[in-house]
Coordinates of C-alpha atoms (C1' of nucleotides) in Angstrom, one line a residue:
Chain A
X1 CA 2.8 11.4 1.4
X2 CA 3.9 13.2 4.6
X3 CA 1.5 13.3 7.7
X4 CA 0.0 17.1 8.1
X5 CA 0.1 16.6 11.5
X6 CA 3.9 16.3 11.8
X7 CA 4.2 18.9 9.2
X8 CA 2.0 21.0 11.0
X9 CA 4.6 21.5 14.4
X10 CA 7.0 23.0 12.1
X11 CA 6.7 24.5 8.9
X12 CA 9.7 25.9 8.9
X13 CA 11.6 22.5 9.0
X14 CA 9.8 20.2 6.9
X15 CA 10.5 23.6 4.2
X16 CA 14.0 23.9 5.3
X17 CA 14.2 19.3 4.1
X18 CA 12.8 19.4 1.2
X19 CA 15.3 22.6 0.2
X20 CA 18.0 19.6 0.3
X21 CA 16.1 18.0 -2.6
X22 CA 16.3 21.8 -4.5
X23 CA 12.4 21.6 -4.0
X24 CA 10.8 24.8 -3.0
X25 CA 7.2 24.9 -1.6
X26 CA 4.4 27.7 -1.0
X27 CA 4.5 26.7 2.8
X28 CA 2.8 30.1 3.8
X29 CA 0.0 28.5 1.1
X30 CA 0.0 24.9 2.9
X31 CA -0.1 27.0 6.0
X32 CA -3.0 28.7 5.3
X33 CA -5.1 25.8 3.8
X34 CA -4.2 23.8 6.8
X35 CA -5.6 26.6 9.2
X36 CA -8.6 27.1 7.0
X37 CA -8.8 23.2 6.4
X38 CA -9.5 22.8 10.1
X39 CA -11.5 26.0 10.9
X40 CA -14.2 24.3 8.5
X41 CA -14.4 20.9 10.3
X42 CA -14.4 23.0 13.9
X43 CA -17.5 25.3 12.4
X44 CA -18.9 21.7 11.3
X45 CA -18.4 19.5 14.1
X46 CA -20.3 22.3 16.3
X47 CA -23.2 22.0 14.3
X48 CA -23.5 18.4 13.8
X49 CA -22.8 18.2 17.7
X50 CA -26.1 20.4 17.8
X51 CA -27.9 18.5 15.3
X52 CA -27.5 15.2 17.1
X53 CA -28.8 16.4 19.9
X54 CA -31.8 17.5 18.7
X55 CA -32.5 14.4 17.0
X56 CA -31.7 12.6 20.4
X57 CA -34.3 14.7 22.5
X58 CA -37.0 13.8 19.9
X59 CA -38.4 17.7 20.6
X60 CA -40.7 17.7 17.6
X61 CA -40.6 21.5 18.0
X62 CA -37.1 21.7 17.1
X63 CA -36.9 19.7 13.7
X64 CA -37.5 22.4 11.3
X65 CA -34.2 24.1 13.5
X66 CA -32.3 20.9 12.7
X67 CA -33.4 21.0 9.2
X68 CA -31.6 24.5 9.0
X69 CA -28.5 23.4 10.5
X70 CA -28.3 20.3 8.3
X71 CA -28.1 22.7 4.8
X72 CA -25.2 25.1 6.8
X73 CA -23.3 21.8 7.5
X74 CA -24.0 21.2 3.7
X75 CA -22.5 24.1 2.7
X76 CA -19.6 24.4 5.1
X77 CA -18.7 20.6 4.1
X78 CA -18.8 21.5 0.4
X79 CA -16.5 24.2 1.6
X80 CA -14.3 22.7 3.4
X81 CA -14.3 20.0 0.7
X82 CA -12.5 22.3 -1.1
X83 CA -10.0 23.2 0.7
X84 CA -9.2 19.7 1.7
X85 CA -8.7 18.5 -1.8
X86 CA -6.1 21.7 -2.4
X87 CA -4.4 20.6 0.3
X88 CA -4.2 16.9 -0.7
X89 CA -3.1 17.7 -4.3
X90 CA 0.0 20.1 -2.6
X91 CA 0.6 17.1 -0.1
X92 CA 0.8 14.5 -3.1
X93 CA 3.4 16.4 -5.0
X94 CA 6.1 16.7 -2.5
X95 CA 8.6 13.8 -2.5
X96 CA 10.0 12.1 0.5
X97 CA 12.3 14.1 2.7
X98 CA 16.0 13.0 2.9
X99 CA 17.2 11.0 5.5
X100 CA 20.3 12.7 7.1
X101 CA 22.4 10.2 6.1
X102 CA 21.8 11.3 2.5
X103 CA 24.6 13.5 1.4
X104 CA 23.6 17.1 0.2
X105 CA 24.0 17.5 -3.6
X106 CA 21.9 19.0 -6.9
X107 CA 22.9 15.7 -9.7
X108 CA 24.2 12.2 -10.2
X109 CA 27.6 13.9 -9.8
X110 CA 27.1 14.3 -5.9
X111 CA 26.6 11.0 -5.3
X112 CA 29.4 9.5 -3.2
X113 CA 31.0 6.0 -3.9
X114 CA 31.2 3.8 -0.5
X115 CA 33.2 0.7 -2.2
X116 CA 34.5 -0.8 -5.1
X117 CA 34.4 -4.6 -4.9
X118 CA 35.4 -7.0 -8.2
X119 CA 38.2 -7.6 -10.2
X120 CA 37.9 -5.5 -13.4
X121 CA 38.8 -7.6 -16.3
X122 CA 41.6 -7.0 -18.7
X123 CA 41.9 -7.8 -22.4
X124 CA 44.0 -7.9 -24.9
X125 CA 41.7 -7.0 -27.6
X126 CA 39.2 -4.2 -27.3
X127 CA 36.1 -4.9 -25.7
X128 CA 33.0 -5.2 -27.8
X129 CA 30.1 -3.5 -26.5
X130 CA 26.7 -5.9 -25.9
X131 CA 24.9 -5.4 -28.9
X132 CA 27.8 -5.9 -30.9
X133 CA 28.5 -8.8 -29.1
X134 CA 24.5 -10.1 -29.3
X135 CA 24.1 -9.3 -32.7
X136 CA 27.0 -11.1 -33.9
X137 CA 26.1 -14.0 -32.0
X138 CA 22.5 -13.6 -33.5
X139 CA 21.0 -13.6 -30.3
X140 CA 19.9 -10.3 -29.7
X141 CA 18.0 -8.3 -32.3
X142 CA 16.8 -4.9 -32.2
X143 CA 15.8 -4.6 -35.7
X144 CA 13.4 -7.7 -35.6
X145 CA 11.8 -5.4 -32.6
X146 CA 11.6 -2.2 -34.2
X147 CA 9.6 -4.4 -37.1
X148 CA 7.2 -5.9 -34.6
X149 CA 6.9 -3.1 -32.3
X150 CA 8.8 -0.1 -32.2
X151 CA 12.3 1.9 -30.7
X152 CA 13.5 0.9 -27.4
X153 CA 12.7 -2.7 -27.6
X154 CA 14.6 -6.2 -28.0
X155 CA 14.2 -10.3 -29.0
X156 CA 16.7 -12.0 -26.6
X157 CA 17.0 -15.0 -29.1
X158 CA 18.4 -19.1 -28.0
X159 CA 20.9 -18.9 -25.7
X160 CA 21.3 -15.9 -24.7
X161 CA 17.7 -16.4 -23.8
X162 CA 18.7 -19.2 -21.7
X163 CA 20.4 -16.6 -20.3
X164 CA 17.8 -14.4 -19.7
X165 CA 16.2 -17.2 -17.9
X166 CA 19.0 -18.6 -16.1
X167 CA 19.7 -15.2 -14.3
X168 CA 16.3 -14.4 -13.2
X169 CA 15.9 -17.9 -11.5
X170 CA 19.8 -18.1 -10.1
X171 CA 18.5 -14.7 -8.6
X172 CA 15.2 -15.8 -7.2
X173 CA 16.6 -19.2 -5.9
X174 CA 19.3 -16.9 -3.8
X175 CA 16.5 -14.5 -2.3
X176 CA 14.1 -17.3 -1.4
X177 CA 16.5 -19.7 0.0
X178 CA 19.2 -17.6 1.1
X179 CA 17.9 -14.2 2.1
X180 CA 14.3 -15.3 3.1
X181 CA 12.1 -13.5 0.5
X182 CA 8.7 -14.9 -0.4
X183 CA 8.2 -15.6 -3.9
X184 CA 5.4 -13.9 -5.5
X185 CA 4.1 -14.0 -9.2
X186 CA 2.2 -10.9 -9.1
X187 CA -0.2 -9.0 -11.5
X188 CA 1.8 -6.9 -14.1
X189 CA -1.0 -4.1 -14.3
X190 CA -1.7 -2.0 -11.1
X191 CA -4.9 0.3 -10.8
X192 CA -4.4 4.0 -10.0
X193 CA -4.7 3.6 -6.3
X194 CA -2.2 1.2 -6.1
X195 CA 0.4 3.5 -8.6
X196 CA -0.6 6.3 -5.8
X197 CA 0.1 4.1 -3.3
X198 CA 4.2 3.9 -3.6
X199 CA 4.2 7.2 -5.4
X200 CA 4.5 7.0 -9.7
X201 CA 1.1 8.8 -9.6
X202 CA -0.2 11.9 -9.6
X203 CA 3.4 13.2 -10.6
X204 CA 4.9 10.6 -12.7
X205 CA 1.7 9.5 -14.7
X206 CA 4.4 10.8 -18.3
X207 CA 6.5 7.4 -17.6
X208 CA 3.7 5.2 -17.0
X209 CA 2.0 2.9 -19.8
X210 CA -1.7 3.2 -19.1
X211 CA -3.6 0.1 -21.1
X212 CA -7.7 1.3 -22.1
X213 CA -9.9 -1.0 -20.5
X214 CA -13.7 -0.6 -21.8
X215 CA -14.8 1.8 -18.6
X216 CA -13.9 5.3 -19.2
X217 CA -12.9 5.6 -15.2
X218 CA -11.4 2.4 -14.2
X219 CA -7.5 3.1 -15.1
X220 CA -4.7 0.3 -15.2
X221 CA -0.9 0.8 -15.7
X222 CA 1.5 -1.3 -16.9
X223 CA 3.7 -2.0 -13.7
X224 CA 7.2 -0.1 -14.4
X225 CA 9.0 -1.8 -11.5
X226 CA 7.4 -4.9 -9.3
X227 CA 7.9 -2.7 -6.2
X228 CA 4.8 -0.9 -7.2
X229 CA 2.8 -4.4 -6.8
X230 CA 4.4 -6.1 -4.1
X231 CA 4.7 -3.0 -1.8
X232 CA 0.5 -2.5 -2.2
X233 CA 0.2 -6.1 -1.2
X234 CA -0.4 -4.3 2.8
X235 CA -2.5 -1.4 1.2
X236 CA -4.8 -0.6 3.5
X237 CA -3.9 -3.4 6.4
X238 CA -3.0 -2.9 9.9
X239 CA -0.4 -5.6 9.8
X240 CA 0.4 -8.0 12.7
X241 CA 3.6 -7.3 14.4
X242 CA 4.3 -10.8 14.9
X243 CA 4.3 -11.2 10.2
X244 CA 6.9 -7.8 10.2
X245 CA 9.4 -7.9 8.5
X246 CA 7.7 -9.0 5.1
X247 CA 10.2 -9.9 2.5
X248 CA 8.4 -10.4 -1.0
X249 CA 10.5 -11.0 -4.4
X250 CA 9.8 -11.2 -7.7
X251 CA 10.6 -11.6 -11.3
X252 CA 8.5 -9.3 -13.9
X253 CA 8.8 -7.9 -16.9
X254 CA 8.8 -3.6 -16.2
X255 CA 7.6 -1.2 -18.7
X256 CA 8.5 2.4 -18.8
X257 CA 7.7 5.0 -21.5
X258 CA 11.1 6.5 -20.3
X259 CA 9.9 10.1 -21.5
X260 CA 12.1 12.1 -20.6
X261 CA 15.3 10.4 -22.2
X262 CA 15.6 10.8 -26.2
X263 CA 18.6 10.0 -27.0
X264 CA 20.0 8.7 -24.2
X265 CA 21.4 5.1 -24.3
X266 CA 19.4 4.7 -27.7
X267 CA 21.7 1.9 -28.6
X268 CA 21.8 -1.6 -27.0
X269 CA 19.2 -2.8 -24.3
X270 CA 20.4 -0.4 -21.8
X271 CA 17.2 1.5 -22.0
X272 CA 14.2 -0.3 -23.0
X273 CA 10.3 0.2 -22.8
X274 CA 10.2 -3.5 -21.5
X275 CA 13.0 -5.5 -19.2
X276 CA 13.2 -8.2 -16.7
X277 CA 14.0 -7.4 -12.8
X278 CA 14.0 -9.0 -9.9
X279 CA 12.6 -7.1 -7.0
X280 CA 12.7 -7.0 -3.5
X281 CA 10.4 -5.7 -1.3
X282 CA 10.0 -5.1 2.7
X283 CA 7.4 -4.0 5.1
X284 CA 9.2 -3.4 8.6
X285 CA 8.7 -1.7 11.6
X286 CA 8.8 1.9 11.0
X287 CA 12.3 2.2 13.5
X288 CA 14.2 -0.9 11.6
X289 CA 14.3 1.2 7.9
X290 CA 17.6 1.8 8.1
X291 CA 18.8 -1.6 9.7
X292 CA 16.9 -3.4 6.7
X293 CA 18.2 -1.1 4.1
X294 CA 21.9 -2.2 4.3
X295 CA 20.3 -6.1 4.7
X296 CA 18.6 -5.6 1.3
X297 CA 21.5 -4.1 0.0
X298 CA 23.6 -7.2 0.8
X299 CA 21.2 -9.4 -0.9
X300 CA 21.6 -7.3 -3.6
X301 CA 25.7 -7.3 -3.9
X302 CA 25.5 -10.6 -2.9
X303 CA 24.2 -11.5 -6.3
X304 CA 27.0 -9.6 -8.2
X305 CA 29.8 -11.2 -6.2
X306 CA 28.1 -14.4 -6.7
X307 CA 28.3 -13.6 -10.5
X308 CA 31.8 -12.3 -10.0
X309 CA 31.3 -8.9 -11.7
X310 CA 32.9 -5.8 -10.3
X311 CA 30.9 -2.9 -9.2
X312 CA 30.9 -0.2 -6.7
X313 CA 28.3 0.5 -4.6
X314 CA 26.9 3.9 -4.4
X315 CA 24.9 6.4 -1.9
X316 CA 22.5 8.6 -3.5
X317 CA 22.6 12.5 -2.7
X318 CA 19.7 14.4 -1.8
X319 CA 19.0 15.5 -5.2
X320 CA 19.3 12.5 -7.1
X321 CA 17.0 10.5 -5.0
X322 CA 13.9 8.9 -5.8
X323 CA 10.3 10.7 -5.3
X324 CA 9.4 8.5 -2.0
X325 CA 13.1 8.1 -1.0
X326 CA 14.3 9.0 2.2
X327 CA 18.0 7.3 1.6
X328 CA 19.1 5.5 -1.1
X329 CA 22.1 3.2 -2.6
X330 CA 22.8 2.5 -5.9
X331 CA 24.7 -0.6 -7.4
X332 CA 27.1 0.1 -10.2
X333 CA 28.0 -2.4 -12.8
X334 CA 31.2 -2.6 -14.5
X335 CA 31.2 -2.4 -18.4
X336 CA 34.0 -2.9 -20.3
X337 CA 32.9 -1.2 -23.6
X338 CA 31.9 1.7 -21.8
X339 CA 34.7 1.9 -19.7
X340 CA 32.3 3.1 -17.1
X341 CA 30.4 1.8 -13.8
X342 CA 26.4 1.5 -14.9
X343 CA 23.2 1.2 -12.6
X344 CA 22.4 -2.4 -11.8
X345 CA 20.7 -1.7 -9.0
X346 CA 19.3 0.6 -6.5
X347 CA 18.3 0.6 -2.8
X348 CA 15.4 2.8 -1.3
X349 CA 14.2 3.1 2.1
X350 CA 11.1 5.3 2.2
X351 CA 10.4 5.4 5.7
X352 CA 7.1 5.5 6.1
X353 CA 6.2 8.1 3.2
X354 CA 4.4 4.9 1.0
X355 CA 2.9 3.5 4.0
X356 CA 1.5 7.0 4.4
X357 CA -0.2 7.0 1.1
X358 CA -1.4 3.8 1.2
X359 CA -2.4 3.1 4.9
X360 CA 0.0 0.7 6.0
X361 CA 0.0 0.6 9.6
X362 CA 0.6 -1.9 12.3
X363 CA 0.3 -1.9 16.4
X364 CA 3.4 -2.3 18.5
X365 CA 4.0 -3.8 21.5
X366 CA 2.3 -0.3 23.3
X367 CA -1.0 -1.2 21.1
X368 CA 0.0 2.5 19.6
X369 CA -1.2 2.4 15.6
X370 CA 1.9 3.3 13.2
X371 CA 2.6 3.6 10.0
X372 CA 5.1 0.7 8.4
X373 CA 7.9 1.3 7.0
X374 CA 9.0 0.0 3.3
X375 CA 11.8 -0.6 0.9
X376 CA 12.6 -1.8 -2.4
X377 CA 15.5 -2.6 -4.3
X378 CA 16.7 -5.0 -7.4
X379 CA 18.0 -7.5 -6.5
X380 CA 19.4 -7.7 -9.6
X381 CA 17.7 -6.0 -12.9
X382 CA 17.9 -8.7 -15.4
X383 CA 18.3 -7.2 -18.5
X384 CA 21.5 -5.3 -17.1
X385 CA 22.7 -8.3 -15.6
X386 CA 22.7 -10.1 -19.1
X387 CA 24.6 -7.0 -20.6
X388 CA 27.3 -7.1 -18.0
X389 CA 27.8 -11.2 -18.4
X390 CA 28.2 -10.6 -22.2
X391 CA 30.8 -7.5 -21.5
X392 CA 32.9 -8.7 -18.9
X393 CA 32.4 -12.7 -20.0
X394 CA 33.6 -11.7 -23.3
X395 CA 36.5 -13.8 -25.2
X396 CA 38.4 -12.4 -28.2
X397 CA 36.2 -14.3 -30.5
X398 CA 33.3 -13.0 -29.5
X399 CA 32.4 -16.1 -27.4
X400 CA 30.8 -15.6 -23.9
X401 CA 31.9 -17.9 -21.0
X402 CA 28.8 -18.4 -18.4
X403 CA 29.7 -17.4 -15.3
X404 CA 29.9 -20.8 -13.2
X405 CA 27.0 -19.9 -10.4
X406 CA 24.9 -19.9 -13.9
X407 CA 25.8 -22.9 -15.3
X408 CA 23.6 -25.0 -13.6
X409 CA 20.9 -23.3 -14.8
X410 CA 21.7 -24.1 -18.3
X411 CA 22.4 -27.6 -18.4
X412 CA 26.0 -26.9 -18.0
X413 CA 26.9 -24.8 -21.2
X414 CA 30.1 -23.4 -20.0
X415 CA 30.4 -21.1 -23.0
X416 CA 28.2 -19.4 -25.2
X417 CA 29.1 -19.1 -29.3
X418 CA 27.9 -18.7 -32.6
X419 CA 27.5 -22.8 -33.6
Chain B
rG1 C1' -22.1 -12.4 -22.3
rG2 C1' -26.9 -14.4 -19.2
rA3 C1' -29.0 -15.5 -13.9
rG4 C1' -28.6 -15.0 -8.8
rA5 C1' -26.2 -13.9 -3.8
rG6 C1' -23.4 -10.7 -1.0
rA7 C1' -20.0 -6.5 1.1
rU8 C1' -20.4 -4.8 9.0
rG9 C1' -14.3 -3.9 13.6
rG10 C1' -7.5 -7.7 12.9
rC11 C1' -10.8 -12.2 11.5
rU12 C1' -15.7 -14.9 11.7
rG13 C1' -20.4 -13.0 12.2
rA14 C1' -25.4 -10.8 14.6
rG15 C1' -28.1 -6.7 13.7
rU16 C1' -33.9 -3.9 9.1
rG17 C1' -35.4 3.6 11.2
rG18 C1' -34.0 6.3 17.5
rU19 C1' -27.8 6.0 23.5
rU20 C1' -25.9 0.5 17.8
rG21 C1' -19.3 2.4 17.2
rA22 C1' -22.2 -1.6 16.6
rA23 C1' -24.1 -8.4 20.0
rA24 C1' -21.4 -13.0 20.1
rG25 C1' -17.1 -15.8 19.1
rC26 C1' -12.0 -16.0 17.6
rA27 C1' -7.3 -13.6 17.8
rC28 C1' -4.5 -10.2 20.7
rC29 C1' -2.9 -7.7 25.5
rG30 C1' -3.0 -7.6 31.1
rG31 C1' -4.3 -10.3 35.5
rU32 C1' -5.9 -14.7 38.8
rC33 C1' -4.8 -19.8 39.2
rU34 C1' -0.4 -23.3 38.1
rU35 C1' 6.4 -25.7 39.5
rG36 C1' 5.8 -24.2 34.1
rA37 C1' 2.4 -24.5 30.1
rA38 C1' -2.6 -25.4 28.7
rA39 C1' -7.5 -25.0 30.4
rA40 C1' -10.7 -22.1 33.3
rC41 C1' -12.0 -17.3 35.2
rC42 C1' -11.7 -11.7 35.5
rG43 C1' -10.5 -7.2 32.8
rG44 C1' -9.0 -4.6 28.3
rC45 C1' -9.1 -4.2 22.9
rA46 C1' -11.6 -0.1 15.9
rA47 C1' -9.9 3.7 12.8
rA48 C1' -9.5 8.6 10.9
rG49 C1' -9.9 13.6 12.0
rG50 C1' -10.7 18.1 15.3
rG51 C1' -9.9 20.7 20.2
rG52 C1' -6.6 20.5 24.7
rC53 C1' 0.2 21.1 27.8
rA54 C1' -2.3 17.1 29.6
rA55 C1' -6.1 14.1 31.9
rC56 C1' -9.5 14.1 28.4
rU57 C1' -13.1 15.5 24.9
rC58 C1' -15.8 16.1 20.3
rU59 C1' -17.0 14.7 15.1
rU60 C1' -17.0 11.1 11.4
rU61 C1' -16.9 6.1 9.6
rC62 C1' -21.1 -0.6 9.1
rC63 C1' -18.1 -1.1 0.2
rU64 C1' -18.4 4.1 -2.5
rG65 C1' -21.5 8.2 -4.1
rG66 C1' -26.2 10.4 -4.1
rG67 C1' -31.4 10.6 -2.0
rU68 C1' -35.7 10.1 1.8
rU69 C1' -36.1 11.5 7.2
rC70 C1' -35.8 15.6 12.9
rG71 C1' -32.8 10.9 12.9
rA72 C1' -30.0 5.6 8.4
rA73 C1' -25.6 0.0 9.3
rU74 C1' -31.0 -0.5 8.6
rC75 C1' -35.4 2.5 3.4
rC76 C1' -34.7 4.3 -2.1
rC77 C1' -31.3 5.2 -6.5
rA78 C1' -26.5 4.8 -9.0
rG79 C1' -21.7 2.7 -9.0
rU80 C1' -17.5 -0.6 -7.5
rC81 C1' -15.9 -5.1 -5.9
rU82 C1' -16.5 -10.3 -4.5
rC83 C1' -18.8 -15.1 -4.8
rU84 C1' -22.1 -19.0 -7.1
rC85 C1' -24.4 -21.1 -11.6
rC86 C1' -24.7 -21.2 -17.1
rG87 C1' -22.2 -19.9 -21.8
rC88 C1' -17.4 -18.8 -24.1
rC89 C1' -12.1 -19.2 -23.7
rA90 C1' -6.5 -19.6 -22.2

RNA sequence: GGAGAGAUGGCUGAGUGGUUGAAAGCACCGGUCUUGAAAACCGGCAAAGGGGCAACUCUUUCCUGGGUUCGAAUCCCAGUCUCUCCGCCA
C-alpha cells in the first residue's frame, strides 16, 4: 500500500511508475478524493475543536449549542467516512512501484538473464521427464491423488519421499546455520488481515483457498507461500533497531487454487494445489532493501550450487513483477526433459509497500518513526527441487543418483531405484 | 462445550465521569560525574491524521463497534481476542 502522503507531492509521478507496470489509474479520481478526503476532516476538526471547548468552560448555557455541533460532526464523519473508504479500496489495488533497477518490459519475455552458473548435463539416451521417471519408480502417483482428492495434486511415495524430506531439511540446516535465518514452524492458515498485510488480498482473493470456519465473519486462508506468515510476524510493531535485520525461514506446505492456469503444466508436479517450500523472509531497515536483496539471493543460489544443478539467475522486468514488488530476481532451474530453464525460485524486495499495509515501523537512530522494509524469497521450493534432482540425477535406467550434499540426510543411499 | 478473569504507551502497570495523552517503574536517547564502565543524579521519550515553507499547531486514539452525557480510559450494550479452571481430544 503506498503512503498518500508521498503520493500526494506528485501525482504525476507516482502515475507516470506505475505506467512501467502497464497499470493505468484514475489519478484525477485519487486526486479529487484525496482533496475532498481532507476538506472533511478540516470542516470536522474545527468543530470538535469548538465542542471541546465548550465542554471545558462548563458554560451550562452553551450545551444545547454543543449538542448541535456534535450531530454536524456526525454527519460530516459519516461523510467523510465515505470518501475515505473510496480512497482506501483505490490505494489497495495498486501494486508496488518498480524499483529503477527493474528493467522496463510488458511479459516474462522481458526479463533479462544476469548469469548462467552449472554444468548442464549430457546424456546419451533421452532424458525422461519427472513423472515418467517417478511413476516408473512407483514413487510418485498422480492417479492415487486424483482418487483421494482431485487434479493438480500428488503422493510422493518411499524414497523419493525421503527425498522430499531430505531436501527441505538440507535446506533449512543451510539457512539456519549458514545464512543466519531463524527457524520458525508457523501456522499454515492466515486471517484476512494478515493476507492484506503482504498483499494476496483484496486483489488476489481467486488464488487463495479460504477454509469455513463456524463464524460467518471470521475468514482464514490456506497460506499459498510462508512469506505471507512470517512477514506478518511484525504486523503492527514498531520494531527495535537494535533486532533489524530479522531473518525468519521456514518449511510449509503452500496451497494455491492457481486459477488462472488451465492447462498449463497439467502434467507432472510442476503445478500443484499443494507443495513444499522453503522460505525466507527479512525485516530490514527501509535504506538496506536492496543490499539484503542480493544477500537473500545468495542464500538462495547457494542451495542450487550446493546441489550442483545448473540454473541461471534472472531479473524480473517491470511487468512481470509481483503485486508488492519493487525489484525482483528469479532463479531458473535446468530441466533436461524440457530442455528449458524453470522457476525455482524468486527474489522480492518490497520496500516498504507491506510494511505500509501492515504497520511495520521501527525508530532510527534520529528517533524518526519509519516504515520497515521486507523481502522474501525461496530458498529453495521443494517440490521443484525434487523434480530437477530426478531430471538432471537421472541414469539411463531410470535410476536417480542422490546428489552427495543429500546423502547424509538419507542414511547414505547414494542412488535411488526400483528394488 | 461449561464457569470465571482480563485487554491502557516499546514493555510492566496505576487510574472508575471534567486540563488524564494518561501516574510510576523498566527500556531507550542526551547530559553530569568517572581513567573507562557500572551506579547515582538531571533532562528527554506514544502513534496516526490535518494545517503550515518552517518554527509550530490542531484533531483523534486507553481492544473493536454502538449507546448514555455538555463532557467517557472511566457508565451501558454488542462483538473480538487473551488467560485460568472443568469437560473432551490430538
Amino acid at each position: 500500500m503506498h503512503n498518500l502522503k508521498e503520493i500526494r507531492k506528485d501525482f504525476d509521478s507516482f502515475k507516470k511508475a506505475l505506467e512501467k507496470r502497464t497499470i493505468d489509474i484514475d489519478i484525477d479520481k485519487l486526486k479529487n478524493l484525496d482533496l475532498k478526503n481532507r476538506e472533511f476532516i478540516q470542516k470536522k476538526e474545527l468543530l470538535e475543536k469548538e465542542k471541546k471547548e465548550i465542554s471545558k468552560s462548563k458554560d451550562k448555557s452553551l450545551f444545547a449549542k454543543s449538542k448541535e455541533i456534535s450531530l454536524s460532526i456526525e454527519k460530516i464523519d459519516s461523510q467523510q467516512k465515505l470518501v475515505k473508504d473510496d480512497l482506501d479500496k483505490i490505494l489497495s489495488n495498486i501494486p508496488n512501484i518498480p524499483h529503477d533497477d527493474a528493467p522496463i518490459g510488458k511479459d516474462e519475455n522481458d526479463n533479462i538473464e544476469l548469469k548462467k552458473n552449472g554444468k548442464i548435463p549430457k546424456f546419451d539416451f533421452k532424458p525422461k521427464s519427472h513423472y515418467e521417471l517417478g511413476e516408473k519408480l512407483n514413487m510418485l502417483d498422480f492417479d492415487l491423488a486424483s482418487k483421494t482428492t482431485g487434479s493438480r495434486f500428488v503422493f510422493v511415495k518411499n524414497k523419493l519421499a525421503l527425498l522430499e524430506r531430505a531436501i527441505s531439511n538440507f535446506m533449512l540446516d543451510t539457512h539456519i546455520n549458514k545464512n543466519g535465518y531463524e527457524e520458525i514452524s508457523p501456522p499454515l492458515l492466515a486471517s484476512e488481515n494478515t493476507m492484506f498485510g503482504t498483499g494476496q488480498l483484496p486483489k488476489f482473493e481467486n488464488d487463495q483457498f479460504e477454509v469455513k470456519l463456524d463464524k460467518e465473519n471470521d475468514r482464514k486462508f490456506l497460506i499459498p507461500t510462508a512469506e505471507v506468515i512470517l512477514t506478518n510476524i511484525v504486523k503492527d510493531t514498531i520494531i527495535d533497531l537494535k533486532s533489524l535485520p530479522l531473518r525468519f525461514v521456514a518449511s510449509t506446505p503452500c496451497f494455491r487454487k492457481e486459477a488462472g492456469s488451465y492447462g498449463k503444466d497439467t502434467k507432472g508436479m510442476i503445478r500443484q494445489h499443494q507443495f513444499y517450500k522453503v522460505e525466507l523472509v527479512s525485516i530490514v531497515e527501509q535504506n538496506k532493501c536492496l543490499e539484503e536483496l542480493e544477500r537473500m539471493t545468495n542464500c538462495a543460489t547457494n542451495i542450487l550450487d550446493l546441489l550442483e544443478l545448473p540454473y541461471r539467475k534472472m531479473i524480473l522486468c517491470t511487468g512481470d513483477m509481483g503485486f508488492s514488488a519493487e525489484k525482483t530476481y528469479d532463479i531458473e532451474v535446468w530441466l533436461p526433459s524440457e530442455n528449458r530453464y524453470r522457476e525455482i525460485s524468486s527474489c522480492s524486495s518490497c520496500s516498504t509497500f507491506q510494511a505500509n499495509r501492515m504497520k511495520t515501523r521501527y525508530k532510527n537512530q534520529a528517533k524518526e518513526t519509519l516504515y520497515a522494509g521486507t523481502l522474501n524469497g525461496s530458498g529453495l521450493a521443494v517440490g521443484r527441487t525434487l523434480i530437477a534432482i530426478l531430471e538432471n540425477y537421472q541414469q539411463k535406467d531410470g535410476s536417480i543418483i542422490v546428489p552427495k550434499i543429500l546423502r547424509p540426510y538419507m542414511n547414505n543411499l547414494e542412488k535411488i531405484s526400483l528394488n
